[in-house]
PDB file of C-alpha atoms in Angstrom:
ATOM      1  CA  UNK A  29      91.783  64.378 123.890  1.00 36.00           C
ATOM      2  CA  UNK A  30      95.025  62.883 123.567  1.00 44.00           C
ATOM      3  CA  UNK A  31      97.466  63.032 127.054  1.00 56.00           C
ATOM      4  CA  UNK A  32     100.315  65.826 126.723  1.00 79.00           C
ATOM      5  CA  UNK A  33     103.491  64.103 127.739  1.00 88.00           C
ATOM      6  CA  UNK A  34     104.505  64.982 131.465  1.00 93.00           C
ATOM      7  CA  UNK A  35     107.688  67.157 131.295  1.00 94.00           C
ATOM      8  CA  UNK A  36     110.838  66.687 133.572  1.00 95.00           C
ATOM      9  CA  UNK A  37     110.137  70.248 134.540  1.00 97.00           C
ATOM     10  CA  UNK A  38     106.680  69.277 136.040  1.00 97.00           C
ATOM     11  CA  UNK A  39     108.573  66.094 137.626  1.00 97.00           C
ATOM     12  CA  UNK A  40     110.749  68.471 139.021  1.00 97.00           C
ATOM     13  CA  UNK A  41     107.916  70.436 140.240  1.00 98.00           C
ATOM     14  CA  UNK A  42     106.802  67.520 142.177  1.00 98.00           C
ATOM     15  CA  UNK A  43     109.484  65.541 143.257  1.00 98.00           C
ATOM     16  CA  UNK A  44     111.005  66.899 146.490  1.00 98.00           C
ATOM     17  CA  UNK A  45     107.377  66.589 148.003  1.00 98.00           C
ATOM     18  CA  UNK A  46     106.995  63.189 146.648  1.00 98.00           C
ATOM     19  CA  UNK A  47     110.562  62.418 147.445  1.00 98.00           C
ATOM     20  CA  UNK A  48     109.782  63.590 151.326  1.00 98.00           C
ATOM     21  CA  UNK A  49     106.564  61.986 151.477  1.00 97.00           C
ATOM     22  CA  UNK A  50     107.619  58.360 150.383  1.00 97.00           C
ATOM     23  CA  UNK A  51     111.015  58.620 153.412  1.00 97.00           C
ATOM     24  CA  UNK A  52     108.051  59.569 155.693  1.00 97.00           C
ATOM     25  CA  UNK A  53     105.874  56.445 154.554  1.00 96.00           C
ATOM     26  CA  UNK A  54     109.425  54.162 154.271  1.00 97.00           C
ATOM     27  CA  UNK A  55     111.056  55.262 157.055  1.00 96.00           C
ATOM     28  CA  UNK A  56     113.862  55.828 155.321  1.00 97.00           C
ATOM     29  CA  UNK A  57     116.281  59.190 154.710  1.00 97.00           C
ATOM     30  CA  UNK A  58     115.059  61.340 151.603  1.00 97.00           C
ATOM     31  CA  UNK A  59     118.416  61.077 150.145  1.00 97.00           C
ATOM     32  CA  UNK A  60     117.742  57.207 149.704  1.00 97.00           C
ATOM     33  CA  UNK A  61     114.728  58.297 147.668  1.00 97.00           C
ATOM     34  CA  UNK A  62     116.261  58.794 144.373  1.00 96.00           C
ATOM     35  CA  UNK A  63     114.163  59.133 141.419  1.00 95.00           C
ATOM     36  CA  UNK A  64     115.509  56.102 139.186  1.00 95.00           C
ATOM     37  CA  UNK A  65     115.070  53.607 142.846  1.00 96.00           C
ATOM     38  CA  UNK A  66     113.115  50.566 142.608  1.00 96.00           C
ATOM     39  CA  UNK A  67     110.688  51.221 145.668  1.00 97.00           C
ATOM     40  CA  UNK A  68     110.644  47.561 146.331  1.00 97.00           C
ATOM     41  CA  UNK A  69     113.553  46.155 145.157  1.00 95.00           C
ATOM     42  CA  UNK A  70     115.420  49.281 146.308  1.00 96.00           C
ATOM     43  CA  UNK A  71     113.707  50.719 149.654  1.00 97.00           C
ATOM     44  CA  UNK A  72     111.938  47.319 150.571  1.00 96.00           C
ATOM     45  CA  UNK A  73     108.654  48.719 149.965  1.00 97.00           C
ATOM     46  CA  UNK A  74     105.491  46.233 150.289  1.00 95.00           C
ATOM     47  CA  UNK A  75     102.063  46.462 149.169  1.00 90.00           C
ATOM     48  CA  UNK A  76     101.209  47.710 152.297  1.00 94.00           C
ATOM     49  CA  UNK A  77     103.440  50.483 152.250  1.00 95.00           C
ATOM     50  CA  UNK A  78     101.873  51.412 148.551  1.00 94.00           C
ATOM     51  CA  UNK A  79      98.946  51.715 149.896  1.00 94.00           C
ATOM     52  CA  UNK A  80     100.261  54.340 152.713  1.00 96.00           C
ATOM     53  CA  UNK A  81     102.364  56.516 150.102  1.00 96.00           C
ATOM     54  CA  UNK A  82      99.195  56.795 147.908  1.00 96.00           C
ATOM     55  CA  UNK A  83      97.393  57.589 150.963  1.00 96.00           C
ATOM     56  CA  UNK A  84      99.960  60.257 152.018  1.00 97.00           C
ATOM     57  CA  UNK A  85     100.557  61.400 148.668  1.00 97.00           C
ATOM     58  CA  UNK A  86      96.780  62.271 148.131  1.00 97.00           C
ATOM     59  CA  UNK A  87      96.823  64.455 151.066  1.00 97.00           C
ATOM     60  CA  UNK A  88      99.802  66.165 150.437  1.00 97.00           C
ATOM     61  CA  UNK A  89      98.769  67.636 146.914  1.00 97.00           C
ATOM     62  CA  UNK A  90      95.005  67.318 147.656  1.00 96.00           C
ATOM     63  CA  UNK A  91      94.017  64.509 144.545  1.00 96.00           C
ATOM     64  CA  UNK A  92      92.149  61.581 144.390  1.00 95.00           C
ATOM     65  CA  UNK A  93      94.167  58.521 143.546  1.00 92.00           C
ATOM     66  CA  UNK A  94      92.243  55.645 142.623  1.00 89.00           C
ATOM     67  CA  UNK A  95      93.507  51.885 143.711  1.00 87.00           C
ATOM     68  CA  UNK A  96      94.929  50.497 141.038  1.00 88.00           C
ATOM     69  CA  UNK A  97      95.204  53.650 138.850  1.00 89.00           C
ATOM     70  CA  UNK A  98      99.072  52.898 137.530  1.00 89.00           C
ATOM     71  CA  UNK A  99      98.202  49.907 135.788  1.00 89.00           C
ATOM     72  CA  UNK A 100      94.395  51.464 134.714  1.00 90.00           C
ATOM     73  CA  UNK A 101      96.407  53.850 133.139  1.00 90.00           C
ATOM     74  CA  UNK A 102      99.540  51.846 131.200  1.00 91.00           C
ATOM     75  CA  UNK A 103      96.823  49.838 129.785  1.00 93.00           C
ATOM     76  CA  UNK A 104      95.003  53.214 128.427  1.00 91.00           C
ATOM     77  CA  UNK A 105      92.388  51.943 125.496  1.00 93.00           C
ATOM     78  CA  UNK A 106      93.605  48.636 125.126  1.00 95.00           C
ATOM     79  CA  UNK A 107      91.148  46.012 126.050  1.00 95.00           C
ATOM     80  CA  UNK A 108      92.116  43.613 129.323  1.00 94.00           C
ATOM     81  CA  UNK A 109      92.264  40.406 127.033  1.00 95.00           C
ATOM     82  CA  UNK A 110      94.707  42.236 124.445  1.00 96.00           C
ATOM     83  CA  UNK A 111      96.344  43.921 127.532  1.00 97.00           C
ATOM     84  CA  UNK A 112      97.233  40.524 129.682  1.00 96.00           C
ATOM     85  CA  UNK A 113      96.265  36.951 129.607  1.00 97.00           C
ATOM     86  CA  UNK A 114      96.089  34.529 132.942  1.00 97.00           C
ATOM     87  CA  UNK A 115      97.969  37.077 134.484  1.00 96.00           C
ATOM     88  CA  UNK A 116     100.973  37.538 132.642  1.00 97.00           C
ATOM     89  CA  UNK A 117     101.279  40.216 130.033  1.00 97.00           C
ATOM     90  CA  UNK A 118     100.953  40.261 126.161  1.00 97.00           C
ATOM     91  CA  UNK A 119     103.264  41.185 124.059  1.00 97.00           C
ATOM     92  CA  UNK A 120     101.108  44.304 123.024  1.00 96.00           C
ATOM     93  CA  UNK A 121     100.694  44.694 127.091  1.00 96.00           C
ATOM     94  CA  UNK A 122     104.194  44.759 127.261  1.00 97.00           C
ATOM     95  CA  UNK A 123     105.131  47.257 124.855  1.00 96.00           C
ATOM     96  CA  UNK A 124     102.436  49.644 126.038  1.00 95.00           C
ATOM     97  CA  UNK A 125     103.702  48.839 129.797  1.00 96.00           C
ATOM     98  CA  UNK A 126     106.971  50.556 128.719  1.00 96.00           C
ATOM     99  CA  UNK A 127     105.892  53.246 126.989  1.00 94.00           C
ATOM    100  CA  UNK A 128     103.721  54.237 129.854  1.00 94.00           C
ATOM    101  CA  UNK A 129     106.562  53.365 132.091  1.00 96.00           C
ATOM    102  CA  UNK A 130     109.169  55.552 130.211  1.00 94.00           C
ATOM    103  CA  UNK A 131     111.273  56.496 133.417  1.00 94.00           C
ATOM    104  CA  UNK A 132     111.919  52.446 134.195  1.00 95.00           C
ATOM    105  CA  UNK A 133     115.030  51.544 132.447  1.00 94.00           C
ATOM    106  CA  UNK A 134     113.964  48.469 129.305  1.00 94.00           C
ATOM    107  CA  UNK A 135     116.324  45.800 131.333  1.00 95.00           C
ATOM    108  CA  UNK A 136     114.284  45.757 134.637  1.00 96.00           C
ATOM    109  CA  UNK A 137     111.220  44.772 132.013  1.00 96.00           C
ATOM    110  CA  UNK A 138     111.083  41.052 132.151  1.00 94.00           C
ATOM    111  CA  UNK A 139     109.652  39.143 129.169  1.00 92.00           C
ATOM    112  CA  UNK A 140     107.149  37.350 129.995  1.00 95.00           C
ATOM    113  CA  UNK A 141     106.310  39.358 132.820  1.00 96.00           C
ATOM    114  CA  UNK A 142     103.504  38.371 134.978  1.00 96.00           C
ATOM    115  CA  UNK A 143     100.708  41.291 136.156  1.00 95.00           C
ATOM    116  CA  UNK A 144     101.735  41.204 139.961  1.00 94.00           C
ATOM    117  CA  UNK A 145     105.253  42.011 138.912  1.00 95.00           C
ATOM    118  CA  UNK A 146     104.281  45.726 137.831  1.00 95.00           C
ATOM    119  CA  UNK A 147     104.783  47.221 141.218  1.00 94.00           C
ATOM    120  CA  UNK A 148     108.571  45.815 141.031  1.00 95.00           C
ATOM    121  CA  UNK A 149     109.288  48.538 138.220  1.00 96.00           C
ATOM    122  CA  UNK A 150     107.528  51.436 140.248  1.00 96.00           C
ATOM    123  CA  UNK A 151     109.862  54.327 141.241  1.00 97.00           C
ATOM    124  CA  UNK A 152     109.564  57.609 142.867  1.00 97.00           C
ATOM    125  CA  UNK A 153     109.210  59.247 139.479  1.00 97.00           C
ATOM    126  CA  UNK A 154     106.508  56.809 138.996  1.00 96.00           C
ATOM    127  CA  UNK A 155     104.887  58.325 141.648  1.00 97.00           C
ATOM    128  CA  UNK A 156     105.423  61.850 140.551  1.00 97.00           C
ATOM    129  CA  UNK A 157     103.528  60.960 137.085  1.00 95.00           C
ATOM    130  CA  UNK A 158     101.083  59.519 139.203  1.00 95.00           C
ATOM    131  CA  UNK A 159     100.594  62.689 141.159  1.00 97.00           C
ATOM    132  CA  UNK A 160     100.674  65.212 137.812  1.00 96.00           C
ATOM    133  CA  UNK A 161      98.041  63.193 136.094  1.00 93.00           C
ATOM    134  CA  UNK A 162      95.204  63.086 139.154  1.00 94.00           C
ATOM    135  CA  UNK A 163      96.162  67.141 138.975  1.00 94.00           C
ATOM    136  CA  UNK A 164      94.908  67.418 135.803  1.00 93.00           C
ATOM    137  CA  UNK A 165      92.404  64.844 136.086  1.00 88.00           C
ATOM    138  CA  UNK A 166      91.294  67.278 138.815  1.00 86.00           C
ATOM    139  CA  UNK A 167      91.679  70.155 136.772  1.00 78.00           C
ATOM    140  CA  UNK A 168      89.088  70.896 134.164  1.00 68.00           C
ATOM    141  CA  UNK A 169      90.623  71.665 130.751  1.00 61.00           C
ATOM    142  CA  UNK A 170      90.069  74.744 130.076  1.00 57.00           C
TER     143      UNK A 170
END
């Protein structure tokens, strides 16, 4: 089964509560939570404070969020060794980092970019694809 693209109307869908629930975990207004932000570079998130959103987020719409899920996910089929080597991304890695990153603009990609430096290109909208995928993970095709 291939993965239907996620729509800007199911973003949409999404957002505000994400939006709300990431101020809550930031402690930071909503209207600083803008869907294009850099949550660390942008709202000074931390790891810590990753962990708390996912945490929050999985309550709020009722899913299971694994640890470590975005970056399970980018990498899809591709083996580990094609994906990254020592820690820093391949080439391949790369590209399939930005394709499964689509709302992260291509400039904030660095080349090479090192594993740990994912979670600088997360965003709110991030999140939101984060949140519609463990829905239908959830969700038995029907």
């Amino acid at each position: 089964m291939t993965e239907s693209e996620i729509t800007k109307d199911e973003i949409q869908a999404v957002y505000p509560k994400v939006a709300e629930t990431m101020a809550d975990a930031l402690g930071c207004d909503v209207e600083q939570v803008k869907p294009d932000v850099s949550l660390i570079e942008g709202l000074d998130a931390e790891s810590i404070d990753f962990l708390d959103m996912v945490f929050r987020l999985e309550r709020a719409f009722k899913i299971k969020i694994p640890r470590g899920k975005i970056i399970e996910n980018a990498r899809g089929d591709m083996p580990e060794a094609e994906f990254e080597q020592k820690g820093v991304l391949t080439e391949a890695g790369l590209a399939q980092l930005k394709g499964y990153l689509s709302e992260v603009p291509v400039e904030r990609f660095a080349n090479p970019m090192k594993v740990a430096d994912i979670p600088k290109l997360f965003t709110p909208e991030t999140f939101c694809k984060l949140v519609i995928r463990a829905r239908r993970e959830a969700t038995p095709a029907t």
